[in-house]
mmCIF file of C-alpha atoms in Angstrom:
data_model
loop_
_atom_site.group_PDB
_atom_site.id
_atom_site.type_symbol
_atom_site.label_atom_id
_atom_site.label_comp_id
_atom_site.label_asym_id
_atom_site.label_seq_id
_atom_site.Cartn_x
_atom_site.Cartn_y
_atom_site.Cartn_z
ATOM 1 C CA UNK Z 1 -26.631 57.829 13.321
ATOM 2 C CA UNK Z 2 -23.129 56.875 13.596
ATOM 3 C CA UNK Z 3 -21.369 56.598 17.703
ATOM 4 C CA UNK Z 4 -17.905 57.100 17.623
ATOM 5 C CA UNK Z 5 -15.549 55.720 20.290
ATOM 6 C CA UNK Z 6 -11.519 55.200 20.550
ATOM 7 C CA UNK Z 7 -11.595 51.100 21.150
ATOM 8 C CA UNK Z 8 -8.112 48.825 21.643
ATOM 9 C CA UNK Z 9 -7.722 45.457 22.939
ATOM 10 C CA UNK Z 10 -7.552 41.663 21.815
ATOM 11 C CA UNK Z 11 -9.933 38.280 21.653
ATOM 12 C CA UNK Z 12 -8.104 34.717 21.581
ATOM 13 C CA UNK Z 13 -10.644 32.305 20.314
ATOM 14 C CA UNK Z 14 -11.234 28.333 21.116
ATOM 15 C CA UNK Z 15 -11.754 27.619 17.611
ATOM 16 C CA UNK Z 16 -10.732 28.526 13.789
ATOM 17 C CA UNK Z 17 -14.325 29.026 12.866
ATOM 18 C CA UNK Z 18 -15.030 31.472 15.683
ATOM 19 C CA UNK Z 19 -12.220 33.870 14.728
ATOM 20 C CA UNK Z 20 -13.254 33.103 11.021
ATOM 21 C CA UNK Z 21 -16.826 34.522 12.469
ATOM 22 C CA UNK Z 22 -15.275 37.747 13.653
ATOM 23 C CA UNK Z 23 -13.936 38.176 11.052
ATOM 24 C CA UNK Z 24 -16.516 37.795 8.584
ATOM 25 C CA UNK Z 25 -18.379 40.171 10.561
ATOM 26 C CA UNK Z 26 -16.157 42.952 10.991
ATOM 27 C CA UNK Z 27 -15.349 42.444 7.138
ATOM 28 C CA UNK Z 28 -19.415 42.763 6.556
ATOM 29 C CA UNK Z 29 -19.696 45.789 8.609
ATOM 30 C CA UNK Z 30 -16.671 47.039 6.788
ATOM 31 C CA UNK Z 31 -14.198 47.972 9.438
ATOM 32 C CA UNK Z 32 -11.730 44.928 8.042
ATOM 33 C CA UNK Z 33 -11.530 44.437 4.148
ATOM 34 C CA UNK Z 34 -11.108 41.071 2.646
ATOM 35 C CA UNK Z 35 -7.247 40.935 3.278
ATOM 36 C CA UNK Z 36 -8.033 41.727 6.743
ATOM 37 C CA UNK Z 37 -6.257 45.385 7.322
ATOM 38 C CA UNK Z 38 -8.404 47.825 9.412
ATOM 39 C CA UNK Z 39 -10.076 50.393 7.143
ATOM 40 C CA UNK Z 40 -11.034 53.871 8.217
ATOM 41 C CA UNK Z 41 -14.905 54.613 8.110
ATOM 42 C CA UNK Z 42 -15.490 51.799 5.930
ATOM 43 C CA UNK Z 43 -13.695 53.672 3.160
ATOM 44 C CA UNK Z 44 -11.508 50.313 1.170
ATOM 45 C CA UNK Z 45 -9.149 52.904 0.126
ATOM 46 C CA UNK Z 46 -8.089 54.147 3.389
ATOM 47 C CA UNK Z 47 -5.756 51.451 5.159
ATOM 48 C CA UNK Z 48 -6.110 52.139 9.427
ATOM 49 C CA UNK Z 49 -2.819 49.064 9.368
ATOM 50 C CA UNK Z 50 -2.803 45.727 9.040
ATOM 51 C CA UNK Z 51 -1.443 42.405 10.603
ATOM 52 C CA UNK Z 52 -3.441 42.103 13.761
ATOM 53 C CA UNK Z 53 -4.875 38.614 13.208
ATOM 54 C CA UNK Z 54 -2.657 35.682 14.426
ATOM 55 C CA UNK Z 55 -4.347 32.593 12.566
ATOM 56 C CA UNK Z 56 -2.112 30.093 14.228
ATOM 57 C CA UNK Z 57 -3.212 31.120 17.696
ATOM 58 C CA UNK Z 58 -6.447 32.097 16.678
ATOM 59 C CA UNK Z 59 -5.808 35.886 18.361
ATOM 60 C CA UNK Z 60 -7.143 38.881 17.071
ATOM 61 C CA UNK Z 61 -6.159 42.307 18.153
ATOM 62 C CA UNK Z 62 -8.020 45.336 17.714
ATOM 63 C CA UNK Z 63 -5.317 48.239 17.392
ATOM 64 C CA UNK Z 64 -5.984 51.861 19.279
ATOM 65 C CA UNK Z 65 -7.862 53.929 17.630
ATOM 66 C CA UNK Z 66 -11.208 55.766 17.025
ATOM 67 C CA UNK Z 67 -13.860 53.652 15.118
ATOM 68 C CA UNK Z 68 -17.444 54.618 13.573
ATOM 69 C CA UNK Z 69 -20.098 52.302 15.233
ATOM 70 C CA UNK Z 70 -17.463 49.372 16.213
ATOM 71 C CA UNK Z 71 -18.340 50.231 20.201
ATOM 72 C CA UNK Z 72 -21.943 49.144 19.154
ATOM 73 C CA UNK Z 73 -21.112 45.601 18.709
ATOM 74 C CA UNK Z 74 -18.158 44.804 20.555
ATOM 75 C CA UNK Z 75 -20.125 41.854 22.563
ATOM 76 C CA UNK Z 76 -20.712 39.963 19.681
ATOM 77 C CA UNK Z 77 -17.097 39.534 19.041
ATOM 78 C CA UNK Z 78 -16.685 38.191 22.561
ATOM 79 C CA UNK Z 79 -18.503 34.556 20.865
ATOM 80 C CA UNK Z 80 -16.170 31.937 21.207
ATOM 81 C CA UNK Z 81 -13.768 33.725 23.043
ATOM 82 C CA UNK Z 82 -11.510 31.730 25.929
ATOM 83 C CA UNK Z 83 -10.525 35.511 26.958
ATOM 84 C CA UNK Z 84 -10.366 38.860 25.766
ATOM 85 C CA UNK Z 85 -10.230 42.408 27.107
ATOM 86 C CA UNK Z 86 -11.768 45.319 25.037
ATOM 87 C CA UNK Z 87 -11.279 49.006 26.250
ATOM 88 C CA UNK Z 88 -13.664 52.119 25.025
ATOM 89 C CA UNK Z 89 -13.603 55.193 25.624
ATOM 90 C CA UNK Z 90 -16.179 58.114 24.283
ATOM 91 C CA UNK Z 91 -16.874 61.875 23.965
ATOM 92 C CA UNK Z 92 -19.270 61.323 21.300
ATOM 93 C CA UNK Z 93 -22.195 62.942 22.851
ATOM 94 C CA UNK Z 94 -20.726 61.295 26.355
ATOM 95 C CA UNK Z 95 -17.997 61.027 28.379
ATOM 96 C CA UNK Z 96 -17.932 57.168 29.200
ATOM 97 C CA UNK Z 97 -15.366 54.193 29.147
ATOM 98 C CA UNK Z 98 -16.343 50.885 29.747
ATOM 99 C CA UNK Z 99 -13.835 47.295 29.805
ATOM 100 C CA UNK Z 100 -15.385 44.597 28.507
ATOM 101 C CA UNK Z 101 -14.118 41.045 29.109
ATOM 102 C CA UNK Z 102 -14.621 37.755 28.332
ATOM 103 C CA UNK Z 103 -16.712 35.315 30.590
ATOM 104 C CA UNK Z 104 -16.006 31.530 30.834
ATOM 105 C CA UNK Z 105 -19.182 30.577 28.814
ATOM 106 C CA UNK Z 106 -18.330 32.557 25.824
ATOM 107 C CA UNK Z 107 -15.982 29.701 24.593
ATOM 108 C CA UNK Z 108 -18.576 27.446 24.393
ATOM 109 C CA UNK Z 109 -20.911 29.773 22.523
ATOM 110 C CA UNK Z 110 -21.007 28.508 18.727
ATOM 111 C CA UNK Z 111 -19.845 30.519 15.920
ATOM 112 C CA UNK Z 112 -22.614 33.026 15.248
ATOM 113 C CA UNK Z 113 -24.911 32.749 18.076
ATOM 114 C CA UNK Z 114 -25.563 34.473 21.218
ATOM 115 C CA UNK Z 115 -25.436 34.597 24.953
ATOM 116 C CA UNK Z 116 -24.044 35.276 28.115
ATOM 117 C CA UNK Z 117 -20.198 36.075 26.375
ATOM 118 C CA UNK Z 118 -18.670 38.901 28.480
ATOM 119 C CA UNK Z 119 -19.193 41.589 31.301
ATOM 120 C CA UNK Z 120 -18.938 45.144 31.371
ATOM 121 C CA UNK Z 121 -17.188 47.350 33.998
ATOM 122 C CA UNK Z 122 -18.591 51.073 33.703
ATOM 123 C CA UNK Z 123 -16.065 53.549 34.656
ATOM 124 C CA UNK Z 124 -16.857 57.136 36.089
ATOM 125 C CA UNK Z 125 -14.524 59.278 34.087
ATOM 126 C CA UNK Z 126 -15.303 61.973 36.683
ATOM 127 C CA UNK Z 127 -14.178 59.704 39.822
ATOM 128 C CA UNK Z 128 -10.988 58.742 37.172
ATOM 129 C CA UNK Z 129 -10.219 62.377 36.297
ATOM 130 C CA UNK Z 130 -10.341 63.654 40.617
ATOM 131 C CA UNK Z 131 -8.771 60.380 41.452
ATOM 132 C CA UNK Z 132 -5.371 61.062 38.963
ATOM 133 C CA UNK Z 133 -5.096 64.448 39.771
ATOM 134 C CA UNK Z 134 -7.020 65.925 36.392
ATOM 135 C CA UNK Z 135 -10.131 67.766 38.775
ATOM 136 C CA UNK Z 136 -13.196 68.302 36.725
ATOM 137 C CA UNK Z 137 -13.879 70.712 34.476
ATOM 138 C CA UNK Z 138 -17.059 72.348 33.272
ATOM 139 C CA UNK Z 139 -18.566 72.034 29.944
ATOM 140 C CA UNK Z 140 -18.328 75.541 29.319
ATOM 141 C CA UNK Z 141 -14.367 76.301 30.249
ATOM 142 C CA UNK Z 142 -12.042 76.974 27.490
ATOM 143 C CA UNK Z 143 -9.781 73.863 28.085
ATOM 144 C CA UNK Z 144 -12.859 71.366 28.430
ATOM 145 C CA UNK Z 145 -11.925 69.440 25.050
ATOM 146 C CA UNK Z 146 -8.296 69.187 26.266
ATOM 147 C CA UNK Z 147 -8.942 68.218 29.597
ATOM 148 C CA UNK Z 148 -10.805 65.253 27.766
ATOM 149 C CA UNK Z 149 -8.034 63.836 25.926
ATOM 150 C CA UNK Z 150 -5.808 64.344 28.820
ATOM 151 C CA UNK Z 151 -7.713 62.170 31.070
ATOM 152 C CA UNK Z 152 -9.108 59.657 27.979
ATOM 153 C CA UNK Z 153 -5.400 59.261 27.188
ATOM 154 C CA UNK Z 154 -4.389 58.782 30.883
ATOM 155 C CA UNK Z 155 -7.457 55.932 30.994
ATOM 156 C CA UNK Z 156 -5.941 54.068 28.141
ATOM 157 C CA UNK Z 157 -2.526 54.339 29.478
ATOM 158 C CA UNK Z 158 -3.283 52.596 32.853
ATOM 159 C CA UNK Z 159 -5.988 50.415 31.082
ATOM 160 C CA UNK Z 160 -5.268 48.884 27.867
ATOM 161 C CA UNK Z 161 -3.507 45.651 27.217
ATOM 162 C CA UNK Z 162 -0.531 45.734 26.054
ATOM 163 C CA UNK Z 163 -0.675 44.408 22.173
ATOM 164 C CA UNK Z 164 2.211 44.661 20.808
ATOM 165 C CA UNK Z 165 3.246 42.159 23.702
ATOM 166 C CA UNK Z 166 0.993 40.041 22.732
ATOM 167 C CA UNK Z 167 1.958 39.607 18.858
ATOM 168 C CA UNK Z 168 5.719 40.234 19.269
ATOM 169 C CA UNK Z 169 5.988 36.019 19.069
ATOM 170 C CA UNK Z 170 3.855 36.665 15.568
ATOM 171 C CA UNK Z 171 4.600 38.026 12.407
ATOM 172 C CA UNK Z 172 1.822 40.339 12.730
ATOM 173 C CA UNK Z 173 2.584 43.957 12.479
ATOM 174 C CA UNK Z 174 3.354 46.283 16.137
ATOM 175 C CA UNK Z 175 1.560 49.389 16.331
#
């Protein structure tokens, strides 16, 4: 069963080899391919974008967007990491966000293992939604779905980081 959920942030990594593990493992589970472009539901043919690895300063970047099962395993990707912010959002079956973030430890994790590597902050979408001015809506009115997007988009706005920042001194691609 697949869990769908629109994910966007970044991971800088202590080491070579623990980007080179995150990226190995995103290329496994087929949401990179081996020239390392985002691929759309593991599909090799279907090109999300590319350039959002910066080798030199060991940063990877995980552009906007709605992924098939990548919420699932975000933590591992936190191995390794001196910092990181991811931010998810989901309506598959749910109505949940979560930021996850890198903890101190997770740079001294080694390539491929586990542990203690990041926290998660739970966010009420409800509380978000009355709190920006969105109210709630019921399952059942007409304009549930688009009262959704309106306050998922309004939660990435205030909460994502801003990537393009990040790899405007790179020669990776801006989204």
């Amino acid at each position: 069963m697949s869990f769908y959920a629109t994910v966007s942030g970044y991971l800088s990594y202590r080491t070579h080899d623990h980007l080179a593990a995150t990226i190995h493992r995103l290329t496994r589970g087929q949401w990179l391919n081996h020239e390392e472009q985002w691929i759309l539901n593991g599909d090799p043919d279907r090109i999300r974008c590319d350039g959002t690895i910066d080798h030199d300063r060991d940063l990877f970047v995980i552009p906007f967007g709605l992924y098939r099962n990548l919420a699932r395993i975000t933590t591992e990707l936190f191995t390794g990491a001196t910092e990181g912010q991811l931010v998810i959002s989901s309506t598959d079956g749910c109505f949940d966000a979560w930021i996850e973030e890198a903890v101190p430890a997770a740079a001294e994790v080694p390539p491929g293992q586990g542990g203690e590597v990041s926290k998660i902050q739970c966010i009420d979408l409800i509380e978000f939604a009355e709190e920006n001015g969105f109210g709630v809506k019921a399952v059942s009115d007409p304009d549930y779905q688009s009262w959704q997007h309106d306050v998922l988009t309004a939660f990435h706005n205030e909460h994502d980081p801003d990537i393009n920042g990040m790899l405007d001194s790179s020669n990776t691609q801006r989204f």
